[in-house]
CSV table of C-alpha atoms in Angstrom, one decimal:
chain,number,residue,atom,x,y,z
J,30,MET,CA,-17.0,-20.9,-20.7
J,31,MET,CA,-15.2,-17.6,-20.9
J,32,ASP,CA,-13.6,-16.6,-24.2
J,33,SER,CA,-10.0,-15.6,-23.3
J,34,TYR,CA,-9.6,-13.6,-26.5
J,35,THR,CA,-12.6,-11.2,-26.0
J,36,PRO,CA,-12.1,-8.2,-23.7
J,37,ARG,CA,-14.3,-8.3,-20.6
J,38,SER,CA,-15.4,-5.3,-18.6
J,39,VAL,CA,-14.0,-5.1,-15.1
J,40,LYS,CA,-14.5,-2.4,-12.4
J,41,VAL,CA,-11.9,-1.0,-10.1
J,42,LEU,CA,-13.0,-2.0,-6.7
J,43,GLU,CA,-10.0,-0.5,-4.8
J,44,ARG,CA,-6.8,1.2,-5.6
J,45,PHE,CA,-3.6,0.9,-3.5
J,46,GLN,CA,-0.7,3.3,-4.0
J,47,GLU,CA,2.2,0.9,-3.3
J,48,THR,CA,5.1,3.2,-4.1
J,49,ALA,CA,5.6,6.5,-6.0
J,50,ASN,CA,5.4,4.7,-9.3
J,51,THR,CA,3.6,1.5,-8.5
J,52,VAL,CA,-0.1,0.8,-7.8
J,53,THR,CA,-2.3,-2.2,-7.2
J,54,LEU,CA,-5.7,-2.4,-8.7
J,55,ARG,CA,-8.3,-4.7,-7.2
J,56,LEU,CA,-10.7,-5.6,-10.0
J,57,GLY,CA,-14.0,-7.4,-10.3
J,58,PHE,CA,-16.0,-8.5,-13.3
J,59,THR,CA,-19.1,-6.4,-14.0
J,60,ALA,CA,-21.1,-9.5,-15.1
J,61,THR,CA,-21.8,-12.2,-12.5
J,62,VAL,CA,-21.5,-15.0,-15.1
J,63,GLN,CA,-18.0,-13.9,-16.0
J,64,ALA,CA,-16.9,-13.9,-12.4
J,65,SER,CA,-18.1,-17.5,-11.9
J,66,ASP,CA,-16.4,-18.6,-15.1
J,67,TYR,CA,-13.1,-17.0,-14.4
J,68,ALA,CA,-10.3,-19.2,-13.0
J,69,PHE,CA,-6.5,-18.8,-13.2
J,70,LYS,CA,-3.4,-20.6,-12.1
J,71,PRO,CA,-0.7,-18.8,-10.1
J,72,GLY,CA,1.9,-17.5,-12.6
J,73,GLN,CA,-0.6,-16.7,-15.4
J,74,PHE,CA,-1.3,-13.2,-16.6
J,75,ASN,CA,-4.1,-11.0,-18.0
J,76,MET,CA,-3.9,-8.5,-20.8
J,77,LEU,CA,-5.2,-5.3,-19.1
J,78,CYS,CA,-6.9,-2.9,-21.5
J,79,CYS,CA,-7.5,0.9,-21.4
J,80,ASP,CA,-8.0,3.7,-24.0
J,81,GLU,CA,-4.3,3.8,-24.6
J,82,GLY,CA,-3.9,0.1,-25.4
J,83,GLU,CA,-3.3,-3.2,-23.5
J,84,ILE,CA,-0.3,-4.7,-21.7
J,85,PRO,CA,0.3,-8.0,-19.9
J,86,ILE,CA,0.1,-7.9,-16.1
J,87,SER,CA,0.7,-10.8,-13.7
J,88,ILE,CA,-2.1,-11.8,-11.4
J,89,ALA,CA,-0.9,-10.9,-8.0
J,90,GLY,CA,-3.9,-12.1,-5.9
J,91,ALA,CA,-7.5,-13.2,-5.9
J,92,SER,CA,-10.2,-14.0,-3.5
J,93,GLU,CA,-13.2,-16.3,-3.2
J,94,GLN,CA,-15.3,-13.2,-3.2
J,95,GLY,CA,-14.6,-12.8,-6.9
J,96,TYR,CA,-12.0,-10.1,-7.1
J,97,PHE,CA,-8.4,-10.3,-8.3
J,98,GLU,CA,-5.4,-7.9,-8.1
J,99,HIS,CA,-2.8,-6.6,-10.5
J,100,THR,CA,0.2,-4.6,-9.4
J,101,ILE,CA,1.3,-2.1,-12.1
J,102,SER,CA,4.6,-0.4,-12.3
J,103,ILE,CA,4.7,2.7,-14.5
J,104,LEU,CA,7.0,1.9,-17.3
J,105,GLY,CA,5.3,3.4,-20.3
J,106,ARG,CA,2.2,5.2,-21.7
J,107,VAL,CA,-0.3,2.3,-21.2
J,108,SER,CA,0.9,1.4,-17.7
J,109,GLN,CA,0.8,5.1,-16.7
J,110,HIS,CA,-2.8,5.4,-17.9
J,111,LEU,CA,-3.8,2.2,-16.1
J,112,SER,CA,-2.1,3.4,-12.9
J,113,LEU,CA,-4.4,6.5,-12.9
J,114,ALA,CA,-7.6,4.4,-12.7
J,115,GLN,CA,-9.6,5.2,-9.6
J,116,GLN,CA,-12.1,3.3,-7.6
J,117,GLY,CA,-15.3,3.0,-9.6
J,118,ASP,CA,-13.6,3.3,-13.0
J,119,TYR,CA,-14.0,0.6,-15.7
J,120,LEU,CA,-11.3,-1.2,-17.6
J,121,ALA,CA,-11.2,-4.3,-19.7
J,122,LEU,CA,-9.1,-7.5,-19.7
J,123,ARG,CA,-8.4,-10.6,-21.7
J,124,GLY,CA,-7.2,-13.7,-20.2
J,125,PRO,CA,-5.9,-15.6,-18.3
J,126,PHE,CA,-3.0,-16.5,-20.5
J,127,GLY,CA,0.1,-18.6,-20.4
J,128,GLN,CA,1.4,-21.4,-18.2
J,129,GLY,CA,1.6,-21.1,-14.5
J,130,TRP,CA,3.8,-22.5,-11.7
J,131,PRO,CA,3.8,-26.2,-10.7
J,132,LEU,CA,1.3,-26.7,-7.9
J,133,ASP,CA,1.9,-30.4,-7.1
J,134,LYS,CA,5.4,-30.3,-5.4
J,135,SER,CA,5.6,-32.2,-2.2
J,136,ALA,CA,9.2,-31.4,-1.0
J,137,ASP,CA,10.9,-28.2,0.0
J,138,LEU,CA,10.6,-25.1,-2.2
J,139,LEU,CA,13.1,-22.2,-2.7
J,140,ILE,CA,11.5,-19.1,-4.1
J,141,ILE,CA,13.8,-16.2,-5.2
J,142,THR,CA,12.3,-12.9,-6.3
J,143,GLY,CA,13.3,-9.4,-7.1
J,144,GLY,CA,11.2,-6.2,-6.9
J,145,ILE,CA,7.9,-6.5,-8.6
J,146,GLY,CA,8.9,-10.0,-9.8
J,147,ALA,CA,7.3,-11.2,-6.5
J,148,ALA,CA,3.8,-10.4,-7.9
J,149,PRO,CA,3.2,-13.6,-9.9
J,150,LEU,CA,4.5,-15.7,-7.0
J,151,LEU,CA,2.2,-14.3,-4.3
J,152,PRO,CA,-0.7,-16.6,-5.2
J,153,LEU,CA,1.8,-19.6,-5.3
J,154,VAL,CA,3.1,-18.9,-1.8
J,155,ASN,CA,-0.4,-18.7,-0.5
J,156,HIS,CA,-1.3,-21.9,-2.3
J,157,TYR,CA,1.4,-23.9,-0.6
J,158,LEU,CA,1.2,-22.3,2.8
J,159,SER,CA,-2.6,-22.7,3.0
J,160,ASN,CA,-2.4,-26.4,1.9
J,161,PRO,CA,-2.6,-28.6,5.1
J,162,HIS,CA,-1.4,-31.6,3.1
J,163,TRP,CA,1.8,-30.0,1.9
J,164,GLN,CA,4.7,-31.4,4.0
J,165,GLY,CA,7.5,-29.3,2.7
J,166,HIS,CA,9.1,-26.0,3.9
J,167,LEU,CA,9.3,-22.8,1.9
J,168,TYR,CA,12.5,-20.8,1.7
J,169,LEU,CA,11.7,-17.3,0.4
J,170,LEU,CA,14.5,-15.0,-0.7
J,171,HIS,CA,13.4,-11.5,-1.8
J,172,GLY,CA,15.5,-8.6,-3.0
J,173,ILE,CA,14.5,-4.9,-3.2
J,174,ARG,CA,16.2,-1.8,-4.4
J,175,ASP,CA,15.6,0.1,-1.1
J,176,GLU,CA,13.0,0.3,1.6
J,177,GLU,CA,11.0,3.0,-0.2
J,178,ASN,CA,10.4,0.4,-3.0
J,179,PHE,CA,9.5,-2.5,-0.8
J,180,LEU,CA,6.4,-3.9,-2.4
J,181,PHE,CA,4.1,-6.4,-0.7
J,182,ARG,CA,5.7,-5.7,2.7
J,183,LYS,CA,2.6,-6.9,4.6
J,184,GLN,CA,2.6,-10.2,2.8
J,185,PHE,CA,6.3,-10.9,3.5
J,186,GLU,CA,5.9,-9.9,7.2
J,187,ALA,CA,2.9,-12.3,7.5
J,188,TRP,CA,4.9,-15.1,6.0
J,189,GLN,CA,7.8,-14.4,8.4
J,190,GLY,CA,5.4,-15.6,11.1
J,191,SER,CA,4.7,-18.9,9.5
J,192,ASP,CA,6.3,-22.0,10.8
J,193,LYS,CA,6.2,-23.4,7.3
J,194,ALA,CA,8.3,-20.6,5.8
J,195,THR,CA,11.8,-19.0,6.2
J,196,VAL,CA,11.9,-15.5,4.7
J,197,LEU,CA,15.3,-13.7,4.0
J,198,LEU,CA,15.2,-10.1,2.7
J,199,SER,CA,17.9,-8.1,1.1
J,200,ALA,CA,18.1,-4.5,-0.1
J,201,ASN,CA,20.6,-3.1,-2.5
J,202,ARG,CA,20.7,0.1,-0.4
J,203,ALA,CA,20.0,-0.3,3.3
J,204,THR,CA,18.7,2.4,5.6
J,205,ASP,CA,18.9,2.7,9.4
J,206,THR,CA,15.4,1.2,9.7
J,207,TRP,CA,16.0,-1.8,7.3
J,208,GLN,CA,15.5,-5.1,9.1
J,209,GLY,CA,17.1,-7.3,6.4
J,210,GLU,CA,20.5,-7.6,4.9
J,211,GLU,CA,22.3,-5.3,2.4
J,212,GLY,CA,23.5,-6.7,-0.9
J,213,LEU,CA,22.4,-9.0,-3.7
J,214,VAL,CA,19.5,-11.3,-2.8
J,215,THR,CA,21.4,-14.1,-4.5
J,216,GLU,CA,24.1,-13.7,-1.8
J,217,ARG,CA,21.5,-14.9,0.8
J,218,ILE,CA,21.7,-18.3,-0.8
J,219,ASN,CA,24.7,-18.8,1.4
J,220,ASP,CA,22.6,-18.0,4.5
J,221,LEU,CA,20.2,-20.9,3.8
J,222,PRO,CA,20.4,-23.8,6.3
J,223,HIS,CA,21.9,-27.1,5.3
J,224,LEU,CA,19.6,-28.4,2.6
J,225,ASP,CA,19.5,-31.3,0.2
J,226,PHE,CA,19.7,-29.2,-3.0
J,227,LYS,CA,19.3,-32.2,-5.2
J,228,LYS,CA,15.7,-32.6,-3.9
J,229,LEU,CA,14.9,-28.9,-3.8
J,230,THR,CA,12.7,-27.1,-6.3
J,231,MET,CA,13.6,-23.5,-7.1
J,232,LEU,CA,11.1,-21.0,-8.6
J,233,SER,CA,12.1,-17.5,-9.5
J,234,CYS,CA,10.9,-14.3,-11.1
J,235,GLY,CA,12.7,-11.0,-11.4
J,236,PRO,CA,15.5,-9.5,-13.4
J,237,GLU,CA,17.1,-12.1,-15.7
J,238,VAL,CA,20.5,-11.3,-14.4
J,239,MET,CA,19.3,-12.2,-10.9
J,240,MET,CA,17.8,-15.5,-12.0
J,241,LYS,CA,20.9,-16.5,-14.0
J,242,ASP,CA,23.1,-15.7,-11.0
J,243,ALA,CA,20.8,-17.7,-8.7
J,244,ILE,CA,20.8,-20.7,-11.0
J,245,LYS,CA,24.6,-20.6,-11.3
J,246,ARG,CA,25.1,-20.5,-7.5
J,247,LEU,CA,22.5,-23.2,-6.9
J,248,GLU,CA,23.8,-25.6,-9.6
J,249,GLU,CA,27.2,-25.4,-7.8
J,250,LYS,CA,25.4,-26.7,-4.7
J,251,GLY,CA,23.7,-29.6,-6.6
J,252,LEU,CA,20.4,-28.2,-7.7
J,253,GLN,CA,19.1,-30.1,-10.7
J,254,ASP,CA,18.0,-28.4,-14.0
J,255,GLU,CA,14.7,-30.2,-14.0
J,256,ASN,CA,13.8,-28.7,-10.6
J,257,ILE,CA,14.2,-25.1,-11.7
J,258,TYR,CA,11.3,-23.0,-12.9
J,259,ILE,CA,11.6,-19.3,-14.0
J,260,SER,CA,9.1,-16.7,-15.2
J,261,LEU,CA,10.2,-14.4,-18.0
J,262,GLU,CA,9.1,-10.9,-18.9
J,263,ARG,CA,9.5,-10.2,-22.5
J,264,ASN,CA,7.8,-7.9,-25.1
J,265,MET,CA,4.4,-9.6,-25.1
J,266,HIS,CA,1.8,-8.1,-27.4
J,267,CYS,CA,-0.9,-10.5,-28.5
J,268,GLY,CA,-1.0,-13.0,-25.6
J,269,ILE,CA,-1.6,-16.0,-27.9
J,270,GLY,CA,1.7,-16.6,-29.6
J,271,HIS,CA,0.7,-15.1,-33.0
J,272,CYS,CA,2.7,-11.9,-33.3
J,273,GLY,CA,6.1,-13.3,-32.3
J,274,HIS,CA,7.4,-10.3,-30.3
J,275,CYS,CA,8.1,-12.4,-27.3
J,276,GLN,CA,9.8,-15.4,-29.0
J,277,ILE,CA,12.9,-16.8,-27.4
J,278,GLY,CA,14.4,-19.6,-29.3
J,279,GLY,CA,11.5,-21.9,-30.2
J,280,GLN,CA,9.3,-20.7,-27.4
J,281,PHE,CA,6.7,-17.9,-27.1
J,282,VAL,CA,6.8,-16.4,-23.7
J,283,CYS,CA,3.1,-15.4,-23.8
J,284,LYS,CA,1.9,-18.9,-24.9
J,285,ASN,CA,4.5,-21.4,-23.7
J,286,GLY,CA,5.4,-19.3,-20.6
J,287,PRO,CA,5.8,-17.0,-18.9
J,288,VAL,CA,6.6,-19.8,-16.4
J,289,PHE,CA,9.1,-22.3,-18.0
J,290,ALA,CA,10.8,-25.4,-16.8
J,291,TYR,CA,14.5,-24.3,-17.0
J,292,PRO,CA,15.6,-27.1,-19.5
J,293,LYS,CA,13.3,-25.6,-22.1
J,294,LEU,CA,15.2,-22.3,-22.1
J,295,LYS,CA,18.6,-23.2,-20.8
J,296,ARG,CA,20.4,-23.0,-24.2
J,297,SER,CA,18.6,-19.9,-25.3
J,298,LEU,CA,19.5,-18.1,-22.1
J,299,GLN,CA,23.1,-19.2,-22.3
J,300,LEU,CA,23.2,-17.8,-25.8
J,301,GLY,CA,21.8,-14.5,-24.5
J,302,LEU,CA,18.7,-14.6,-26.7
């Protein structure tokens, strides 16, 4: 069984320049036994390692052929170094870490994401849409800054063609070519068809201000706290809950999250922790 705490060598199989400051790296283990032992749940993350250090990055995709993908936005020294990795280069990773999204929901799902916050939800969307036994419908609301920063465009366009999904897009700044709406993604909640919000499950990842606004709007419509799941991004260093950098209230985001059932964090978020 793979030791999640020991860095493992991975090779950059492909590199995709998503936007001016965001890349996706498709990685594969260099040892066959590591590839066969590796398994993750949608919503978990890896610690990606390079000469400059390591940072937590959500797992944005994977395949049965043994590769997996990380989308990296350049926010600091380590992420900049990782973003410069080219096809054929070698990196290291530890993981997977943390708790993932619920995979056993049978009713309708509402997913609200913003920007690169869509990354940890991509495997979850594919999980439900590819499950022939899932009887629900997926409502996907995604917000972007502008069209130049529209990550994962192909995936969203593909989901728009699914009869099991309704996709509503919103840009803070719309251009003449933009096909979605302009404004806050949370405003698109009012564009949803008549739903039984008491039975709906909402899953969200993105800026905390966006998730808090979404929760407020949906609770007014009857959404229950126990049916809300959010993924947090905090200052995670160790990945195993030892260093305490990512602690919020009594929870460690790296160990107890990053996906949380909302009741576990409600008071801490209301206090602004």
